[in-house]
Short mmCIF file of C-alpha atoms and ligand atoms in Angstrom, two decimals:
data_model
loop_
_atom_site.label_atom_id
_atom_site.label_comp_id
_atom_site.label_asym_id
_atom_site.label_seq_id
_atom_site.Cartn_x
_atom_site.Cartn_y
_atom_site.Cartn_z
CA UNK A 125 14.95 26.29 17.65
CA UNK A 126 17.89 28.59 16.99
CA UNK A 127 19.14 26.31 14.28
CA UNK A 128 15.68 26.16 12.67
CA UNK A 129 15.26 29.94 12.73
CA UNK A 130 18.66 30.43 11.18
CA UNK A 131 17.72 27.87 8.55
CA UNK A 132 14.73 29.96 7.49
CA UNK A 133 16.82 33.12 7.41
CA UNK A 134 16.58 34.81 10.80
CA UNK A 135 19.96 36.43 11.49
CA UNK A 136 22.17 34.41 13.89
CA UNK A 137 22.75 37.39 16.20
CA UNK A 138 19.07 38.11 16.75
CA UNK A 139 18.16 35.24 19.01
CA UNK A 140 20.00 34.61 22.25
CA UNK A 141 19.68 32.04 24.96
CA UNK A 142 21.20 32.28 28.38
CA UNK A 143 20.90 30.61 31.72
CA UNK A 144 21.32 33.08 34.55
CA UNK A 145 20.73 32.45 38.21
CA UNK A 146 19.11 35.14 40.34
CA UNK A 147 22.46 35.44 42.12
CA UNK A 148 24.40 36.15 38.96
CA UNK A 149 23.93 39.88 38.69
CA UNK A 150 27.12 40.51 36.76
CA UNK A 151 26.38 37.78 34.24
CA UNK A 152 22.92 39.25 33.74
CA UNK A 153 24.31 42.71 33.17
CA UNK A 154 26.97 41.47 30.78
CA UNK A 155 24.51 39.36 28.80
CA UNK A 156 22.07 42.21 28.40
CA UNK A 157 24.82 44.45 27.08
CA UNK A 158 25.97 41.74 24.70
CA UNK A 159 22.46 41.01 23.41
CA UNK A 160 21.67 44.68 22.96
CA UNK A 161 24.88 45.33 21.09
CA UNK A 162 24.47 42.35 18.85
CA UNK A 163 20.88 43.18 17.97
CA UNK A 164 21.68 46.86 17.47
CA UNK A 165 24.43 45.90 15.08
CA UNK A 166 21.89 44.01 12.98
CA UNK A 167 19.55 46.97 12.76
CA UNK A 168 15.76 46.85 12.85
CA UNK A 169 14.11 43.46 12.21
CA UNK A 170 13.20 42.84 8.61
CA UNK A 171 11.20 39.66 9.02
CA UNK A 172 8.29 38.47 11.13
CA UNK A 173 6.73 41.90 11.25
CA UNK A 174 3.02 42.16 11.02
CA UNK A 175 1.77 45.57 10.04
CA UNK A 176 -1.67 45.75 11.59
CA UNK A 177 -2.57 48.67 9.34
CA UNK A 178 -2.08 46.43 6.32
CA UNK A 179 -3.91 43.35 7.58
CA UNK A 180 -6.83 44.88 9.36
CA UNK B 168 1.56 -6.08 -4.77
CA UNK B 169 -1.74 -7.80 -5.46
CA UNK B 170 -0.56 -10.78 -3.39
CA UNK B 171 0.00 -8.46 -0.42
CA UNK B 172 -3.44 -6.89 -0.89
CA UNK B 173 -5.00 -10.37 -1.03
CA UNK B 174 -3.18 -11.38 2.14
CA UNK B 175 -4.39 -8.20 3.88
CA UNK B 176 -8.01 -8.95 2.91
CA UNK B 177 -7.79 -12.57 4.06
CA UNK B 178 -6.08 -11.75 7.33
CA UNK B 179 -8.44 -8.86 8.05
CA UNK B 180 -11.50 -11.01 7.39
CA UNK B 181 -10.11 -13.73 9.65
CA UNK B 182 -9.29 -11.35 12.50
CA UNK B 183 -12.75 -9.76 12.28
CA UNK B 184 -14.71 -13.00 12.08
CA UNK B 185 -12.75 -14.51 14.98
CA UNK B 186 -13.48 -11.37 16.96
CA UNK B 187 -9.77 -10.76 17.62
CA UNK B 188 -10.17 -7.15 16.55
CA UNK B 189 -13.17 -4.86 16.13
CA UNK B 190 -11.79 -2.87 13.26
CA UNK B 191 -9.10 -3.14 10.63
CA UNK B 192 -7.62 0.13 9.47
CA UNK B 193 -6.25 -0.07 5.95
CA UNK B 194 -6.76 1.49 2.55
CA UNK B 195 -9.45 1.20 -0.07
CA UNK B 196 -9.26 2.17 -3.70
CA UNK B 197 -10.06 5.84 -4.21
CA UNK B 198 -12.74 7.19 -6.50
CA UNK B 199 -10.15 9.21 -8.38
CA UNK B 200 -6.88 7.71 -9.65
CA UNK B 201 -3.86 7.57 -7.32
CA UNK B 202 -5.85 8.50 -4.23
CA UNK B 203 -6.36 5.38 -2.20
CA UNK B 204 -7.92 6.44 1.04
CA UNK B 205 -7.97 5.27 4.67
CA UNK B 206 -10.62 2.66 5.17
CA UNK B 207 -12.12 1.17 8.33
CA UNK B 208 -13.34 -2.40 7.94
CA UNK B 209 -15.69 -3.53 10.72
CA UNK B 210 -16.99 -6.75 9.12
CA UNK B 211 -15.36 -9.57 7.12
CA UNK B 212 -17.38 -8.35 4.10
CA UNK B 213 -16.00 -4.83 4.43
CA UNK B 214 -12.52 -6.33 4.67
CA UNK B 215 -12.87 -7.28 1.00
CA UNK B 216 -12.62 -3.60 0.09
CA UNK B 217 -9.11 -3.32 1.50
CA UNK B 218 -6.26 -2.78 -0.90
CA UNK B 219 -2.53 -2.11 -1.00
CA UNK B 220 -0.80 -0.01 -3.65
CA UNK B 221 1.80 2.71 -4.21
CA UNK B 222 -1.02 5.24 -3.76
CA UNK B 223 -1.40 4.80 0.00
CA UNK B 224 -0.07 8.19 1.04
CA UNK B 225 -1.78 8.69 4.38
CA UNK B 226 -0.22 7.74 7.68
CA UNK B 227 -2.74 5.38 9.26
CA UNK B 228 -1.16 5.71 12.70
CA UNK B 229 -3.06 8.99 12.78
CA UNK B 230 -6.29 7.03 13.29
CA UNK B 231 -5.09 5.15 16.36
CA UNK B 232 -5.18 8.24 18.50
CA UNK B 233 -8.09 10.25 19.85
CA UNK B 234 -10.10 7.03 20.14
CA UNK B 235 -12.51 7.29 23.04
CA UNK B 236 -11.40 4.70 25.58
CA UNK B 237 -13.62 1.65 25.83
CA UNK B 238 -15.79 2.66 22.91
CA UNK B 239 -13.86 0.58 20.50
CA UNK B 240 -11.78 -2.48 21.25
CA UNK B 241 -8.62 -3.72 19.74
CA UNK B 242 -7.79 -2.60 16.22
CA UNK B 243 -5.60 -4.00 13.50
CA UNK B 244 -3.68 -1.63 11.31
CA UNK B 245 -1.84 -1.96 8.03
CA UNK B 246 1.63 -0.52 8.55
CA UNK B 247 4.70 -0.09 6.38
CA UNK B 248 8.03 1.21 7.71
CA UNK B 249 7.20 4.84 8.47
CA UNK B 250 3.73 4.08 9.85
CA UNK B 251 5.16 1.42 12.17
CA UNK B 252 7.71 4.00 13.34
CA UNK B 253 4.89 6.43 14.07
CA UNK B 254 3.13 3.69 16.04
CA UNK B 255 6.30 3.16 18.09
CA UNK B 256 6.37 6.90 18.72
CA UNK B 257 2.74 6.93 19.85
CA UNK B 258 3.36 4.02 22.23
CA UNK B 259 6.36 5.85 23.69
CA UNK B 260 4.28 9.01 24.11
CA UNK B 261 1.61 6.97 25.91
CA UNK B 262 -1.05 7.71 23.33
CA UNK B 263 -1.76 4.06 22.62
CA UNK B 264 -0.97 0.77 24.29
CA UNK B 265 1.00 -1.87 22.42
CA UNK B 266 -1.53 -4.58 23.30
CA UNK B 267 -4.41 -2.57 21.80
CA UNK B 268 -3.03 -2.69 18.27
CA UNK B 269 -2.46 -5.63 16.01
CA UNK B 270 0.04 -4.66 13.35
CA UNK B 271 -0.29 -6.08 9.86
CA UNK B 272 3.21 -5.37 8.55
CA UNK B 273 3.79 -4.57 4.91
CA UNK B 274 7.06 -3.92 3.10
CA UNK B 275 6.67 -0.52 1.47
CA UNK B 276 6.72 -0.28 -2.32
CA UNK B 277 7.47 3.45 -2.05
CA UNK B 278 4.52 5.74 -2.62
CA UNK B 279 3.88 7.62 -5.81
CA UNK B 280 3.58 11.40 -5.82
CA UNK B 281 0.41 12.02 -7.80
CA UNK B 282 1.59 15.54 -8.63
CA UNK B 283 4.68 14.22 -10.35
CA UNK B 284 2.50 11.93 -12.47
CA UNK B 285 0.04 14.68 -13.32
CA UNK B 286 2.91 17.01 -14.26
CA UNK B 287 3.79 14.60 -17.07
CA UNK B 288 0.38 15.20 -18.63
CA UNK B 289 -0.20 18.93 -18.46
CA UNK B 290 -3.83 19.96 -18.82
CA UNK B 291 -4.94 16.38 -19.39
CA UNK B 292 -7.30 14.39 -17.23
CA UNK B 293 -5.98 11.09 -16.00
CA UNK B 294 -8.81 8.59 -15.68
CA UNK B 295 -6.99 5.47 -14.58
CA UNK B 296 -3.61 4.50 -13.18
CA UNK B 297 -2.70 0.87 -12.65
CA UNK B 298 0.44 -0.84 -11.46
CA UNK B 299 2.24 -3.22 -13.76
CA UNK B 300 5.41 -4.54 -12.16
CA UNK B 301 7.84 -1.64 -11.76
CA UNK B 302 5.77 0.62 -13.99
CA UNK B 303 2.59 2.63 -13.77
CA UNK B 304 0.17 2.53 -16.66
CA UNK B 305 -1.47 5.93 -16.96
CA UNK B 306 -4.62 6.23 -19.04
CA UNK B 307 -6.70 9.17 -20.14
CA UNK B 308 -9.21 10.00 -22.83
CA UNK B 309 -6.85 9.72 -25.77
CA UNK B 310 -3.58 8.52 -24.29
CA UNK B 311 -2.00 5.62 -22.51
CA UNK B 312 1.56 5.72 -21.24
CA UNK B 313 3.91 3.72 -19.06
CA UNK B 314 6.00 5.52 -16.44
CA UNK B 315 8.59 3.77 -14.25
CA UNK B 316 7.47 4.15 -10.64
CA UNK B 317 10.95 5.09 -9.57
CA UNK B 318 10.72 8.33 -11.53
CA UNK B 319 7.62 9.60 -9.79
CA UNK B 320 7.99 8.59 -6.15
CA UNK B 321 7.41 11.02 -3.31
CA UNK B 322 10.55 12.87 -2.18
CA UNK B 323 10.46 11.30 1.27
CA UNK B 324 10.17 7.79 -0.19
CA UNK B 325 13.41 8.17 -2.17
CA UNK B 326 15.34 8.74 1.03
CA UNK B 327 13.44 6.35 3.27
CA UNK B 328 15.71 4.19 5.41
CA UNK B 329 13.11 1.89 6.89
CA UNK B 330 10.72 0.44 4.35
CA UNK B 331 10.02 -2.63 6.43
CA UNK B 332 7.95 -2.27 9.59
CA UNK B 333 9.91 -2.06 12.86
CA UNK B 334 7.22 -3.78 14.92
CA UNK B 335 4.86 -6.38 13.56
CA UNK B 336 2.31 -8.93 14.68
CA UNK B 337 1.89 -10.57 11.32
CA UNK B 338 3.73 -9.92 8.05
CA UNK B 339 1.64 -9.48 4.89
CA UNK B 340 4.52 -10.12 2.51
CA UNK B 341 8.24 -10.82 2.31
CA UNK B 342 10.50 -8.19 3.85
CA UNK B 343 12.15 -6.17 1.12
CA UNK B 344 15.28 -4.02 1.10
CA UNK B 345 15.22 -1.44 3.87
CA UNK B 346 16.07 1.61 1.77
CA UNK B 347 16.21 2.93 -1.79
CA UNK B 348 19.78 4.07 -1.51
CA UNK B 349 18.87 7.76 -1.17
CA UNK B 350 20.76 9.84 1.38
CA UNK B 351 18.43 11.90 3.51
CA UNK B 352 21.22 13.99 5.04
CA UNK B 353 22.13 15.27 1.59
CA UNK B 354 18.66 16.65 0.89
CA UNK B 355 17.15 17.16 4.34
CA UNK B 356 17.90 20.85 4.58
CA UNK B 357 17.93 22.40 1.11
CA UNK B 358 18.10 25.99 2.36
CA UNK B 359 21.30 25.38 4.31
CA UNK B 360 23.10 25.73 0.99
CA UNK B 361 21.82 29.28 0.61
CA UNK B 362 23.51 32.33 2.03
CA UNK B 363 21.84 33.43 5.29
CA UNK B 364 20.57 36.53 3.50
CA UNK B 365 18.74 34.52 0.84
CA UNK B 366 17.02 32.05 3.10
CA UNK B 367 14.10 34.12 4.27
CA UNK B 368 13.08 34.82 0.72
CA UNK B 369 13.29 31.12 -0.20
CA UNK B 370 11.25 30.23 2.86
CA UNK B 371 8.50 32.75 2.19
CA UNK B 372 8.48 31.81 -1.46
CA UNK B 373 7.76 28.21 -0.48
CA UNK B 374 4.96 28.94 2.00
CA UNK B 375 3.52 31.94 0.20
CA UNK B 376 0.55 30.05 -1.20
CA UNK B 377 -0.38 28.47 2.15
CA UNK B 378 -4.10 28.87 2.77
CA UNK B 379 -3.83 27.84 6.44
CA UNK B 380 -6.15 24.88 5.91
CA UNK B 381 -4.07 22.77 8.36
CA UNK B 382 -4.37 19.64 6.24
CA UNK B 383 -0.66 19.07 6.85
CA UNK B 384 -1.24 19.13 10.59
CA UNK B 385 -4.35 16.99 10.48
CA UNK B 386 -2.64 14.33 8.37
CA UNK B 387 0.18 13.95 10.87
CA UNK B 388 0.07 11.35 13.66
CA UNK B 389 2.24 13.59 15.83
CA UNK B 390 -0.29 16.41 15.89
CA UNK B 391 -2.76 15.06 18.38
CA UNK B 392 -3.08 18.07 20.69
CA UNK B 393 -6.72 18.62 21.63
CA UNK B 394 -6.29 22.30 21.00
CA UNK B 395 -3.51 23.13 18.59
CA UNK B 396 -1.58 26.34 19.19
CA UNK B 397 -2.98 27.76 15.96
CA UNK B 398 -6.56 27.26 17.11
CA UNK B 399 -6.05 28.69 20.56
CA UNK B 400 -7.60 32.15 20.92
CA UNK B 401 -6.78 32.94 24.57
CA UNK B 402 -3.94 33.66 24.27
CA UNK B 403 -3.61 33.80 20.54
CA UNK B 404 -0.15 32.36 19.93
CA UNK B 405 -0.40 32.75 16.21
CA UNK B 406 -2.49 35.19 14.18
CA UNK B 407 -5.07 33.71 11.88
CA UNK B 408 -4.41 35.79 8.81
CA UNK B 409 -2.45 34.92 5.70
CA UNK B 410 -0.01 37.68 6.53
CA UNK B 411 3.61 36.67 6.05
CA UNK B 412 4.39 36.79 9.77
CA UNK B 413 1.44 34.57 10.70
CA UNK B 414 2.10 32.01 7.98
CA UNK B 415 5.79 31.93 8.92
CA UNK B 416 4.95 31.47 12.61
CA UNK B 417 2.63 28.60 11.82
CA UNK B 418 5.18 26.73 9.72
CA UNK B 419 8.09 27.23 12.08
CA UNK B 420 6.11 26.15 15.12
CA UNK B 421 4.28 23.23 13.56
CA UNK B 422 7.63 21.82 12.52
CA UNK B 423 9.19 22.53 15.88
CA UNK B 424 6.42 20.66 17.68
CA UNK B 425 7.40 17.61 15.63
CA UNK B 426 11.09 17.83 16.58
CA UNK B 427 12.64 14.51 17.47
CA UNK B 428 9.38 12.74 16.57
CA UNK B 429 8.92 13.03 12.81
CA UNK B 430 9.34 9.78 10.90
CA UNK B 431 9.41 11.51 7.51
CA UNK B 432 6.32 9.61 6.39
CA UNK B 433 5.43 12.42 4.00
CA UNK B 434 1.72 12.41 4.85
CA UNK B 435 1.82 16.15 5.51
CA UNK B 436 3.28 16.92 2.12
CA UNK B 437 0.89 14.56 0.35
CA UNK B 438 -2.04 16.23 2.09
CA UNK B 439 -1.19 19.81 1.20
CA UNK B 440 -3.57 21.07 -1.49
CA UNK B 441 -1.07 23.75 -2.47
CA UNK B 442 1.88 21.42 -2.99
CA UNK B 443 3.96 23.15 -0.33
CA UNK B 444 7.07 21.21 0.64
CA UNK B 445 6.34 21.21 4.37
CA UNK B 446 8.94 18.51 5.00
CA UNK B 447 11.67 21.10 4.39
CA UNK B 448 11.24 22.12 8.00
CA UNK B 449 10.76 18.78 9.72
CA UNK B 450 13.50 17.02 7.77
CA UNK B 451 15.94 19.79 8.67
CA UNK B 452 15.10 19.39 12.36
CA UNK B 453 15.42 15.61 12.23
CA UNK B 454 18.82 15.98 10.58
CA UNK B 455 19.90 18.17 13.51
CA UNK B 456 18.53 15.58 15.92
CA UNK B 457 20.55 12.85 14.24
CA UNK B 458 23.67 14.98 14.36
CA UNK B 459 23.24 16.15 17.94
CA UNK B 460 21.79 13.06 19.58
CA UNK B 461 22.35 10.25 17.08
CA UNK B 462 18.65 9.50 17.25
CA UNK B 463 15.99 8.61 14.67
CA UNK B 464 12.38 8.60 15.85
CA UNK B 465 10.38 5.40 16.05
CA UNK B 466 13.16 2.97 15.24
CA UNK B 467 13.32 1.38 18.65
CA UNK B 468 10.63 0.93 21.26
CA UNK B 469 13.20 1.01 24.06
CA UNK B 470 15.24 4.08 23.04
CA UNK B 471 14.60 7.26 25.01
CA UNK B 472 13.51 10.25 22.89
CA UNK B 473 16.26 12.86 23.35
CA UNK B 474 13.92 15.80 23.87
CA UNK B 475 12.10 14.14 26.74
CA UNK B 476 15.13 13.71 28.99
CA UNK B 477 17.87 15.87 30.39
CA UNK B 478 21.43 14.64 30.25
CA UNK B 479 24.30 16.63 31.74
CA UNK B 480 26.20 16.31 28.46
CA UNK B 481 23.34 17.58 26.27
CA UNK B 482 24.66 19.85 23.53
CA UNK B 483 24.15 23.46 24.64
CA UNK B 484 26.44 25.61 22.55
CA UNK B 485 23.51 27.93 21.87
CA UNK B 486 23.22 28.91 25.55
CA UNK B 487 25.57 31.64 26.72
S1 SF4 C 545 1.23 21.94 15.46
FE1 SF4 C 545 1.83 21.72 17.56
S2 SF4 C 545 0.08 22.43 18.73
FE2 SF4 C 545 -0.64 21.99 16.69
S3 SF4 C 545 -1.38 19.90 16.81
FE3 SF4 C 545 0.74 19.83 16.07
S4 SF4 C 545 1.93 19.51 17.92
FE4 SF4 C 545 -0.09 20.23 18.54
S1 SF4 C 546 5.55 15.95 10.07
FE1 SF4 C 546 4.94 15.05 8.10
S2 SF4 C 546 6.55 13.57 7.62
FE2 SF4 C 546 6.71 14.05 9.81
S3 SF4 C 546 5.51 12.46 10.84
FE3 SF4 C 546 4.16 14.25 10.50
S4 SF4 C 546 3.11 13.80 8.56
FE4 SF4 C 546 4.91 12.44 8.69
S1 SF4 C 547 -1.72 21.80 4.04
FE1 SF4 C 547 -0.56 23.26 2.81
S2 SF4 C 547 -1.94 25.02 2.50
FE2 SF4 C 547 -2.79 23.78 4.18
S3 SF4 C 547 -1.93 24.71 6.04
FE3 SF4 C 547 -0.55 23.05 5.47
S4 SF4 C 547 1.03 24.04 4.18
FE4 SF4 C 547 -0.72 25.46 4.31
#
């Protein structure tokens, strides 16, 4: 899925997958920070936005 | 070609009159040129309408599914390489039973892309196209021209690697070469060559004219869900408008649902009224599947489809 989305032009840093057990609090915290930072660095999404005001 | 068609008619008539099958699924000549259509022969007389040509662009495996159990008995089906691979896939996915189908195997001549032929005669009406050896003879009101078939084949047929059927009950002609020499990996993912920043534009440009008619989905033997995600309203997975986001969602997800299953038969692309290259998504995924799992769908009845099993060594670089 990630490979397909990157193929159609979604930025690599926007989609993240992780496997975290309920006991892995630190991993969860670290991953959230990482994801947030990476997405922030990319800025607001440019694709896959549906502006309801335009369609409706 | 005509010899194969003759053999199909004879065999179909025999199977029907002996009561071995209740129906033979094949093709009949279309009412417009280059559009031979799926045909269901229920009697030996109807079997005489069957044909075989480079204009058989549907995937007949599509008609083996959604058959109400018990209502119809055993069927025979005309199958070239890709269609036989789809049948293998459907058997593996428990949609049909091997013993319920009788496969009339045909070596594929490679199907012609009617758009490529029409493009040679802009604004002209083609009234008849016949096959003469390696050429097509295209006729219209005030013209007649020969075109070599190899110049106007469908994209997927150029890179086909399995023209002969993989499973067969009776062959309708000599097995031919298995490929055309095209390399699918070289063309499977055209947008990979683009910079990441240019891809979205190329993608939207391709699907921009999509009218959401779902002909591509309906033509595909993999898309047998009773309720497709695009038709579901509660919850609505995908909006029904022609807004960019909805169209993009449809194309990405339709392709993803075919992952590890698509035999590159090209029926979806042939069916699209807008000429959208919908294989650009599925062929990219299948290339990934070959690279990651060394697997090609429908080639082997025994092989396990990679996306239906878990193996401890499955590639998982994308998971952090
Ligand atoms: S696109 Fe997906 S949900 Fe729709 S019919 Fe095909 S496989 Fe099913
Ligand atoms: S997605 Fe297209 S090429 Fe693939 S199996 Fe379905 S109809 Fe054939
Ligand atoms: S067949 Fe073509 S126009 Fe229709 S939904 Fe599929 S891509 Fe869109």
